[in-house]
């Protein structure tokens, strides 16, 4: 069955062991089966069985491993969630929402869509602000935001980047969202991505920079969060590998 055919077939949310593996790939992509086995605490054999099934169903895709090659031979295969896989991770309301927003844009204009996007994100932001209120330091606030986003289905993770102490350090945190419940809508209406990034800046108290999005075809949404002042020329501008 071709990828195009998979994309046209409505899929139900995944559950059980297969769903756990799919969620882990969404959160940590690109990720190898060895890494998945460690993350999930199950055997390599069990992981490979689920990965083979997800590949056959068209829910994941193979990407080149971004890490160094170990020994001789081909590099380890790494996996990311496909478009069909993202559909399987969320409820099927994207088409209705897209139609409603298209109607709103045509009758009230793009400003109305942007206002709706900000209002929707504001509801999430209000709850997140309560969870982050008593935390000090960008790192602690990012950790709390990652937990909240993951709870709400965004499969978030974060890792520090940069070299503190260097002559011109690029010091910060890379926030990744492996899944977006409104990906299909955001692909057509980027106002949702813009509103989310603005909310992150307010929640974290720093100006964040969106580097990549699922809505634009990347395999993960990536946001750079500075933790120390740095010259503007050092802030990354390249999008993550698709």
PDB file of C-alpha atoms in Angstrom:
ATOM      1  CA  UNK A   1       0.000   0.000   0.000  1.00  0.00           C
ATOM      2  CA  UNK A   2       1.433   3.365  -1.006  1.00  0.00           C
ATOM      3  CA  UNK A   3       2.064   6.292   1.334  1.00  0.00           C
ATOM      4  CA  UNK A   4      -0.498   8.315  -0.608  1.00  0.00           C
ATOM      5  CA  UNK A   5      -3.114   5.644   0.013  1.00  0.00           C
ATOM      6  CA  UNK A   6      -2.266   5.533   3.716  1.00  0.00           C
ATOM      7  CA  UNK A   7      -2.697   9.293   3.974  1.00  0.00           C
ATOM      8  CA  UNK A   8      -6.196   9.129   2.516  1.00  0.00           C
ATOM      9  CA  UNK A   9      -7.474   6.456   4.906  1.00  0.00           C
ATOM     10  CA  UNK A  10      -8.975   7.655   8.225  1.00  0.00           C
ATOM     11  CA  UNK A  11      -7.153   6.045  11.115  1.00  0.00           C
ATOM     12  CA  UNK A  12      -8.153   5.538  14.727  1.00  0.00           C
ATOM     13  CA  UNK A  13      -5.993   6.650  17.647  1.00  0.00           C
ATOM     14  CA  UNK A  14      -3.346   4.025  18.427  1.00  0.00           C
ATOM     15  CA  UNK A  15      -3.356   2.224  21.784  1.00  0.00           C
ATOM     16  CA  UNK A  16      -1.478  -0.530  23.613  1.00  0.00           C
ATOM     17  CA  UNK A  17       2.160  -1.432  22.974  1.00  0.00           C
ATOM     18  CA  UNK A  18       2.003  -0.176  19.417  1.00  0.00           C
ATOM     19  CA  UNK A  19       0.642   3.154  20.613  1.00  0.00           C
ATOM     20  CA  UNK A  20       3.405   3.451  23.239  1.00  0.00           C
ATOM     21  CA  UNK A  21       6.076   2.897  20.596  1.00  0.00           C
ATOM     22  CA  UNK A  22       4.429   5.381  18.231  1.00  0.00           C
ATOM     23  CA  UNK A  23       4.242   7.974  21.007  1.00  0.00           C
ATOM     24  CA  UNK A  24       7.895   7.384  21.906  1.00  0.00           C
ATOM     25  CA  UNK A  25       8.942   7.862  18.284  1.00  0.00           C
ATOM     26  CA  UNK A  26       6.867  11.043  18.138  1.00  0.00           C
ATOM     27  CA  UNK A  27       8.533  12.440  21.246  1.00  0.00           C
ATOM     28  CA  UNK A  28      12.150  11.423  20.550  1.00  0.00           C
ATOM     29  CA  UNK A  29      12.392  11.328  16.734  1.00  0.00           C
ATOM     30  CA  UNK A  30      14.573  10.615  14.931  1.00  0.00           C
ATOM     31  CA  UNK A  31      15.162   7.595  17.152  1.00  0.00           C
ATOM     32  CA  UNK A  32      16.613   4.105  16.689  1.00  0.00           C
ATOM     33  CA  UNK A  33      15.104   0.841  17.908  1.00  0.00           C
ATOM     34  CA  UNK A  34      17.946   0.472  20.420  1.00  0.00           C
ATOM     35  CA  UNK A  35      17.126   3.850  21.917  1.00  0.00           C
ATOM     36  CA  UNK A  36      13.413   3.018  21.942  1.00  0.00           C
ATOM     37  CA  UNK A  37      14.057  -0.211  23.847  1.00  0.00           C
ATOM     38  CA  UNK A  38      15.966   1.763  26.495  1.00  0.00           C
ATOM     39  CA  UNK A  39      13.322   4.476  26.753  1.00  0.00           C
ATOM     40  CA  UNK A  40      10.425   2.030  27.044  1.00  0.00           C
ATOM     41  CA  UNK A  41      12.182  -0.614  29.137  1.00  0.00           C
ATOM     42  CA  UNK A  42      11.344  -3.470  26.762  1.00  0.00           C
ATOM     43  CA  UNK A  43      13.431  -5.817  24.637  1.00  0.00           C
ATOM     44  CA  UNK A  44      14.914  -4.955  21.246  1.00  0.00           C
ATOM     45  CA  UNK A  45      12.882  -7.799  19.770  1.00  0.00           C
ATOM     46  CA  UNK A  46       9.610  -6.396  21.096  1.00  0.00           C
ATOM     47  CA  UNK A  47      10.444  -2.923  19.826  1.00  0.00           C
ATOM     48  CA  UNK A  48      11.405  -4.184  16.374  1.00  0.00           C
ATOM     49  CA  UNK A  49       8.135  -6.103  16.134  1.00  0.00           C
ATOM     50  CA  UNK A  50       6.139  -2.944  16.817  1.00  0.00           C
ATOM     51  CA  UNK A  51       8.334  -0.820  14.547  1.00  0.00           C
ATOM     52  CA  UNK A  52       7.897  -3.291  11.678  1.00  0.00           C
ATOM     53  CA  UNK A  53       4.133  -3.117  12.148  1.00  0.00           C
ATOM     54  CA  UNK A  54       4.159   0.683  12.235  1.00  0.00           C
ATOM     55  CA  UNK A  55       6.273   0.791   9.070  1.00  0.00           C
ATOM     56  CA  UNK A  56       3.949  -1.614   7.290  1.00  0.00           C
ATOM     57  CA  UNK A  57       0.954   0.511   8.310  1.00  0.00           C
ATOM     58  CA  UNK A  58       2.652   3.654   7.015  1.00  0.00           C
ATOM     59  CA  UNK A  59       2.568   5.327  10.427  1.00  0.00           C
ATOM     60  CA  UNK A  60       6.334   5.904  10.642  1.00  0.00           C
ATOM     61  CA  UNK A  61       9.152   6.556   8.174  1.00  0.00           C
ATOM     62  CA  UNK A  62      12.879   5.833   8.094  1.00  0.00           C
ATOM     63  CA  UNK A  63      15.292   8.735   8.410  1.00  0.00           C
ATOM     64  CA  UNK A  64      19.072   8.679   8.401  1.00  0.00           C
ATOM     65  CA  UNK A  65      20.507   8.497  11.899  1.00  0.00           C
ATOM     66  CA  UNK A  66      21.903  11.929  12.785  1.00  0.00           C
ATOM     67  CA  UNK A  67      24.430  10.479  15.222  1.00  0.00           C
ATOM     68  CA  UNK A  68      27.959   9.240  14.473  1.00  0.00           C
ATOM     69  CA  UNK A  69      28.374   5.898  12.760  1.00  0.00           C
ATOM     70  CA  UNK A  70      29.415   3.101  15.084  1.00  0.00           C
ATOM     71  CA  UNK A  71      31.922   0.710  13.582  1.00  0.00           C
ATOM     72  CA  UNK A  72      31.679  -0.512  10.038  1.00  0.00           C
ATOM     73  CA  UNK A  73      28.626  -0.923   7.888  1.00  0.00           C
ATOM     74  CA  UNK A  74      25.582   1.231   7.360  1.00  0.00           C
ATOM     75  CA  UNK A  75      24.475   3.695  10.061  1.00  0.00           C
ATOM     76  CA  UNK A  76      21.602   2.659  12.330  1.00  0.00           C
ATOM     77  CA  UNK A  77      18.116   3.295  10.995  1.00  0.00           C
ATOM     78  CA  UNK A  78      16.231   6.052  12.761  1.00  0.00           C
ATOM     79  CA  UNK A  79      12.478   6.602  12.653  1.00  0.00           C
ATOM     80  CA  UNK A  80      10.068   9.540  12.605  1.00  0.00           C
ATOM     81  CA  UNK A  81       6.273   9.682  12.593  1.00  0.00           C
ATOM     82  CA  UNK A  82       4.646  10.018   9.157  1.00  0.00           C
ATOM     83  CA  UNK A  83       1.692  12.239   8.291  1.00  0.00           C
ATOM     84  CA  UNK A  84      -0.611   9.235   8.662  1.00  0.00           C
ATOM     85  CA  UNK A  85       0.957   8.515  12.036  1.00  0.00           C
ATOM     86  CA  UNK A  86       0.156  11.990  13.275  1.00  0.00           C
ATOM     87  CA  UNK A  87      -3.439  11.482  12.184  1.00  0.00           C
ATOM     88  CA  UNK A  88      -3.486   8.269  14.218  1.00  0.00           C
ATOM     89  CA  UNK A  89      -2.331  10.152  17.313  1.00  0.00           C
ATOM     90  CA  UNK A  90      -5.234  12.558  17.403  1.00  0.00           C
ATOM     91  CA  UNK A  91      -8.976  12.701  16.884  1.00  0.00           C
ATOM     92  CA  UNK A  92     -10.361  13.265  13.404  1.00  0.00           C
ATOM     93  CA  UNK A  93     -11.692  16.811  13.642  1.00  0.00           C
ATOM     94  CA  UNK A  94      -9.108  18.497  11.425  1.00  0.00           C
ATOM     95  CA  UNK A  95     -11.266  18.670   8.306  1.00  0.00           C
ATOM     96  CA  UNK A  96     -14.224  20.229  10.131  1.00  0.00           C
ATOM     97  CA  UNK A  97     -11.981  22.742  11.913  1.00  0.00           C
ATOM     98  CA  UNK A  98     -10.283  23.660   8.638  1.00  0.00           C
ATOM     99  CA  UNK A  99     -13.633  24.234   6.939  1.00  0.00           C
ATOM    100  CA  UNK A 100     -14.833  26.391   9.823  1.00  0.00           C
ATOM    101  CA  UNK A 101     -11.676  28.503   9.796  1.00  0.00           C
ATOM    102  CA  UNK A 102     -11.806  28.870   6.020  1.00  0.00           C
ATOM    103  CA  UNK A 103     -15.358  30.165   6.377  1.00  0.00           C
ATOM    104  CA  UNK A 104     -14.207  32.558   9.125  1.00  0.00           C
ATOM    105  CA  UNK A 105     -11.341  33.841   6.956  1.00  0.00           C
ATOM    106  CA  UNK A 106     -13.617  34.371   3.972  1.00  0.00           C
ATOM    107  CA  UNK A 107     -16.384  36.116   5.910  1.00  0.00           C
ATOM    108  CA  UNK A 108     -14.439  38.042   8.570  1.00  0.00           C
ATOM    109  CA  UNK A 109     -10.906  38.140   7.179  1.00  0.00           C
ATOM    110  CA  UNK A 110      -7.516  36.760   8.272  1.00  0.00           C
ATOM    111  CA  UNK A 111      -7.452  39.050  11.321  1.00  0.00           C
ATOM    112  CA  UNK A 112     -10.392  37.092  12.729  1.00  0.00           C
ATOM    113  CA  UNK A 113      -8.489  33.814  12.296  1.00  0.00           C
ATOM    114  CA  UNK A 114      -5.480  35.259  14.118  1.00  0.00           C
ATOM    115  CA  UNK A 115      -7.752  36.462  16.944  1.00  0.00           C
ATOM    116  CA  UNK A 116      -9.296  33.004  17.229  1.00  0.00           C
ATOM    117  CA  UNK A 117      -5.847  31.376  17.300  1.00  0.00           C
ATOM    118  CA  UNK A 118      -4.681  33.701  20.079  1.00  0.00           C
ATOM    119  CA  UNK A 119      -7.879  33.094  22.059  1.00  0.00           C
ATOM    120  CA  UNK A 120      -7.446  29.310  21.800  1.00  0.00           C
ATOM    121  CA  UNK A 121      -3.793  29.436  22.859  1.00  0.00           C
ATOM    122  CA  UNK A 122      -4.692  31.845  25.690  1.00  0.00           C
ATOM    123  CA  UNK A 123      -6.777  29.120  27.334  1.00  0.00           C
ATOM    124  CA  UNK A 124      -3.787  26.762  27.420  1.00  0.00           C
ATOM    125  CA  UNK A 125      -1.463  29.561  28.448  1.00  0.00           C
ATOM    126  CA  UNK A 126      -3.625  30.484  31.425  1.00  0.00           C
ATOM    127  CA  UNK A 127      -3.348  26.978  32.858  1.00  0.00           C
ATOM    128  CA  UNK A 128       0.356  26.698  32.101  1.00  0.00           C
ATOM    129  CA  UNK A 129       1.037  30.057  33.755  1.00  0.00           C
ATOM    130  CA  UNK A 130      -0.329  28.721  37.034  1.00  0.00           C
ATOM    131  CA  UNK A 131       2.012  25.715  36.860  1.00  0.00           C
ATOM    132  CA  UNK A 132       5.047  27.897  36.092  1.00  0.00           C
ATOM    133  CA  UNK A 133       4.216  30.737  38.505  1.00  0.00           C
ATOM    134  CA  UNK A 134       6.396  29.690  41.453  1.00  0.00           C
ATOM    135  CA  UNK A 135       9.356  28.424  39.428  1.00  0.00           C
ATOM    136  CA  UNK A 136      12.638  30.298  39.132  1.00  0.00           C
ATOM    137  CA  UNK A 137      15.034  30.113  36.236  1.00  0.00           C
ATOM    138  CA  UNK A 138      14.378  29.380  32.593  1.00  0.00           C
ATOM    139  CA  UNK A 139      15.426  25.734  32.924  1.00  0.00           C
ATOM    140  CA  UNK A 140      12.864  24.927  35.602  1.00  0.00           C
ATOM    141  CA  UNK A 141      10.134  26.730  33.703  1.00  0.00           C
ATOM    142  CA  UNK A 142      10.966  24.871  30.489  1.00  0.00           C
ATOM    143  CA  UNK A 143      10.843  21.526  32.325  1.00  0.00           C
ATOM    144  CA  UNK A 144       7.389  22.354  33.671  1.00  0.00           C
ATOM    145  CA  UNK A 145       6.231  23.501  30.238  1.00  0.00           C
ATOM    146  CA  UNK A 146       7.491  20.256  28.675  1.00  0.00           C
ATOM    147  CA  UNK A 147       5.495  18.224  31.197  1.00  0.00           C
ATOM    148  CA  UNK A 148       2.354  20.278  30.577  1.00  0.00           C
ATOM    149  CA  UNK A 149       2.679  20.075  26.788  1.00  0.00           C
ATOM    150  CA  UNK A 150       3.253  16.321  26.886  1.00  0.00           C
ATOM    151  CA  UNK A 151       0.205  15.870  29.090  1.00  0.00           C
ATOM    152  CA  UNK A 152      -1.832  17.760  26.493  1.00  0.00           C
ATOM    153  CA  UNK A 153      -0.673  15.568  23.613  1.00  0.00           C
ATOM    154  CA  UNK A 154       2.272  17.519  22.176  1.00  0.00           C
ATOM    155  CA  UNK A 155       4.919  14.855  23.013  1.00  0.00           C
ATOM    156  CA  UNK A 156       7.383  17.503  24.157  1.00  0.00           C
ATOM    157  CA  UNK A 157      11.028  17.187  25.135  1.00  0.00           C
ATOM    158  CA  UNK A 158      13.909  19.590  25.757  1.00  0.00           C
ATOM    159  CA  UNK A 159      17.676  19.543  25.733  1.00  0.00           C
ATOM    160  CA  UNK A 160      20.362  22.163  26.441  1.00  0.00           C
ATOM    161  CA  UNK A 161      22.444  23.429  23.543  1.00  0.00           C
ATOM    162  CA  UNK A 162      25.488  25.691  23.298  1.00  0.00           C
ATOM    163  CA  UNK A 163      28.858  25.991  24.921  1.00  0.00           C
ATOM    164  CA  UNK A 164      28.810  28.132  28.085  1.00  0.00           C
ATOM    165  CA  UNK A 165      32.136  29.887  28.605  1.00  0.00           C
ATOM    166  CA  UNK A 166      33.042  30.085  24.944  1.00  0.00           C
ATOM    167  CA  UNK A 167      34.029  33.428  23.410  1.00  0.00           C
ATOM    168  CA  UNK A 168      30.593  33.862  21.806  1.00  0.00           C
ATOM    169  CA  UNK A 169      28.399  31.259  23.489  1.00  0.00           C
ATOM    170  CA  UNK A 170      25.141  30.129  21.987  1.00  0.00           C
ATOM    171  CA  UNK A 171      23.497  29.036  25.203  1.00  0.00           C
ATOM    172  CA  UNK A 172      19.925  27.923  25.347  1.00  0.00           C
ATOM    173  CA  UNK A 173      17.395  25.140  25.373  1.00  0.00           C
ATOM    174  CA  UNK A 174      15.890  23.413  22.382  1.00  0.00           C
ATOM    175  CA  UNK A 175      12.216  22.651  22.974  1.00  0.00           C
ATOM    176  CA  UNK A 176      10.793  19.975  20.668  1.00  0.00           C
ATOM    177  CA  UNK A 177       7.170  18.992  20.121  1.00  0.00           C
ATOM    178  CA  UNK A 178       6.923  15.659  18.346  1.00  0.00           C
ATOM    179  CA  UNK A 179       3.170  15.890  17.773  1.00  0.00           C
ATOM    180  CA  UNK A 180       0.660  18.663  17.215  1.00  0.00           C
ATOM    181  CA  UNK A 181      -3.054  17.954  17.763  1.00  0.00           C
ATOM    182  CA  UNK A 182      -3.940  20.748  15.312  1.00  0.00           C
ATOM    183  CA  UNK A 183      -1.222  20.058  12.733  1.00  0.00           C
ATOM    184  CA  UNK A 184      -3.558  19.825   9.743  1.00  0.00           C
ATOM    185  CA  UNK A 185      -5.209  23.120  10.687  1.00  0.00           C
ATOM    186  CA  UNK A 186      -1.892  24.873  11.407  1.00  0.00           C
ATOM    187  CA  UNK A 187      -0.575  23.807   8.004  1.00  0.00           C
ATOM    188  CA  UNK A 188      -3.285  25.941   6.421  1.00  0.00           C
ATOM    189  CA  UNK A 189      -3.431  28.633   9.093  1.00  0.00           C
ATOM    190  CA  UNK A 190       0.080  29.433  10.446  1.00  0.00           C
ATOM    191  CA  UNK A 191      -1.489  31.929  12.853  1.00  0.00           C
ATOM    192  CA  UNK A 192      -1.762  29.006  15.296  1.00  0.00           C
ATOM    193  CA  UNK A 193       2.010  28.444  15.242  1.00  0.00           C
ATOM    194  CA  UNK A 194       2.650  32.173  15.672  1.00  0.00           C
ATOM    195  CA  UNK A 195       0.257  32.427  18.616  1.00  0.00           C
ATOM    196  CA  UNK A 196       1.869  29.432  20.317  1.00  0.00           C
ATOM    197  CA  UNK A 197       5.389  30.870  19.994  1.00  0.00           C
ATOM    198  CA  UNK A 198       4.184  34.192  21.410  1.00  0.00           C
ATOM    199  CA  UNK A 199       2.659  32.341  24.375  1.00  0.00           C
ATOM    200  CA  UNK A 200       5.935  30.487  25.007  1.00  0.00           C
ATOM    201  CA  UNK A 201       7.770  33.829  25.137  1.00  0.00           C
ATOM    202  CA  UNK A 202       5.336  35.188  27.721  1.00  0.00           C
ATOM    203  CA  UNK A 203       5.377  32.014  29.813  1.00  0.00           C
ATOM    204  CA  UNK A 204       9.174  31.776  29.885  1.00  0.00           C
ATOM    205  CA  UNK A 205       9.916  35.491  30.089  1.00  0.00           C
ATOM    206  CA  UNK A 206      12.346  35.424  27.140  1.00  0.00           C
ATOM    207  CA  UNK A 207      12.053  35.917  23.404  1.00  0.00           C
ATOM    208  CA  UNK A 208      11.903  32.469  21.824  1.00  0.00           C
ATOM    209  CA  UNK A 209      12.572  31.634  18.171  1.00  0.00           C
ATOM    210  CA  UNK A 210      10.647  28.993  16.233  1.00  0.00           C
ATOM    211  CA  UNK A 211      13.049  27.045  14.000  1.00  0.00           C
ATOM    212  CA  UNK A 212      10.845  24.318  12.515  1.00  0.00           C
ATOM    213  CA  UNK A 213       7.250  23.132  12.577  1.00  0.00           C
ATOM    214  CA  UNK A 214       5.325  19.991  11.766  1.00  0.00           C
ATOM    215  CA  UNK A 215       2.856  22.181   9.908  1.00  0.00           C
ATOM    216  CA  UNK A 216       5.595  23.159   7.452  1.00  0.00           C
ATOM    217  CA  UNK A 217       6.673  19.570   6.824  1.00  0.00           C
ATOM    218  CA  UNK A 218       9.385  19.083   9.467  1.00  0.00           C
ATOM    219  CA  UNK A 219       9.286  15.941  11.599  1.00  0.00           C
ATOM    220  CA  UNK A 220       9.163  17.981  14.815  1.00  0.00           C
ATOM    221  CA  UNK A 221       8.336  21.511  15.998  1.00  0.00           C
ATOM    222  CA  UNK A 222      11.545  23.090  17.310  1.00  0.00           C
ATOM    223  CA  UNK A 223      11.824  26.245  19.398  1.00  0.00           C
ATOM    224  CA  UNK A 224      15.056  27.872  20.567  1.00  0.00           C
ATOM    225  CA  UNK A 225      14.892  29.331  24.085  1.00  0.00           C
ATOM    226  CA  UNK A 226      17.874  31.487  25.118  1.00  0.00           C
ATOM    227  CA  UNK A 227      19.135  31.085  28.661  1.00  0.00           C
ATOM    228  CA  UNK A 228      21.814  33.780  28.499  1.00  0.00           C
ATOM    229  CA  UNK A 229      22.024  36.972  26.456  1.00  0.00           C
ATOM    230  CA  UNK A 230      23.770  36.332  23.156  1.00  0.00           C
ATOM    231  CA  UNK A 231      24.491  38.415  20.039  1.00  0.00           C
ATOM    232  CA  UNK A 232      21.673  38.160  17.521  1.00  0.00           C
ATOM    233  CA  UNK A 233      24.114  36.770  14.963  1.00  0.00           C
ATOM    234  CA  UNK A 234      24.620  33.656  17.101  1.00  0.00           C
ATOM    235  CA  UNK A 235      20.952  32.670  17.254  1.00  0.00           C
ATOM    236  CA  UNK A 236      20.312  29.707  14.936  1.00  0.00           C
ATOM    237  CA  UNK A 237      18.273  30.459  11.837  1.00  0.00           C
ATOM    238  CA  UNK A 238      18.423  27.152  10.016  1.00  0.00           C
ATOM    239  CA  UNK A 239      15.469  24.812  10.215  1.00  0.00           C
ATOM    240  CA  UNK A 240      15.994  21.315  11.520  1.00  0.00           C
ATOM    241  CA  UNK A 241      16.509  18.557   8.999  1.00  0.00           C
ATOM    242  CA  UNK A 242      13.238  17.378   7.511  1.00  0.00           C
TER     243      UNK A 242
END
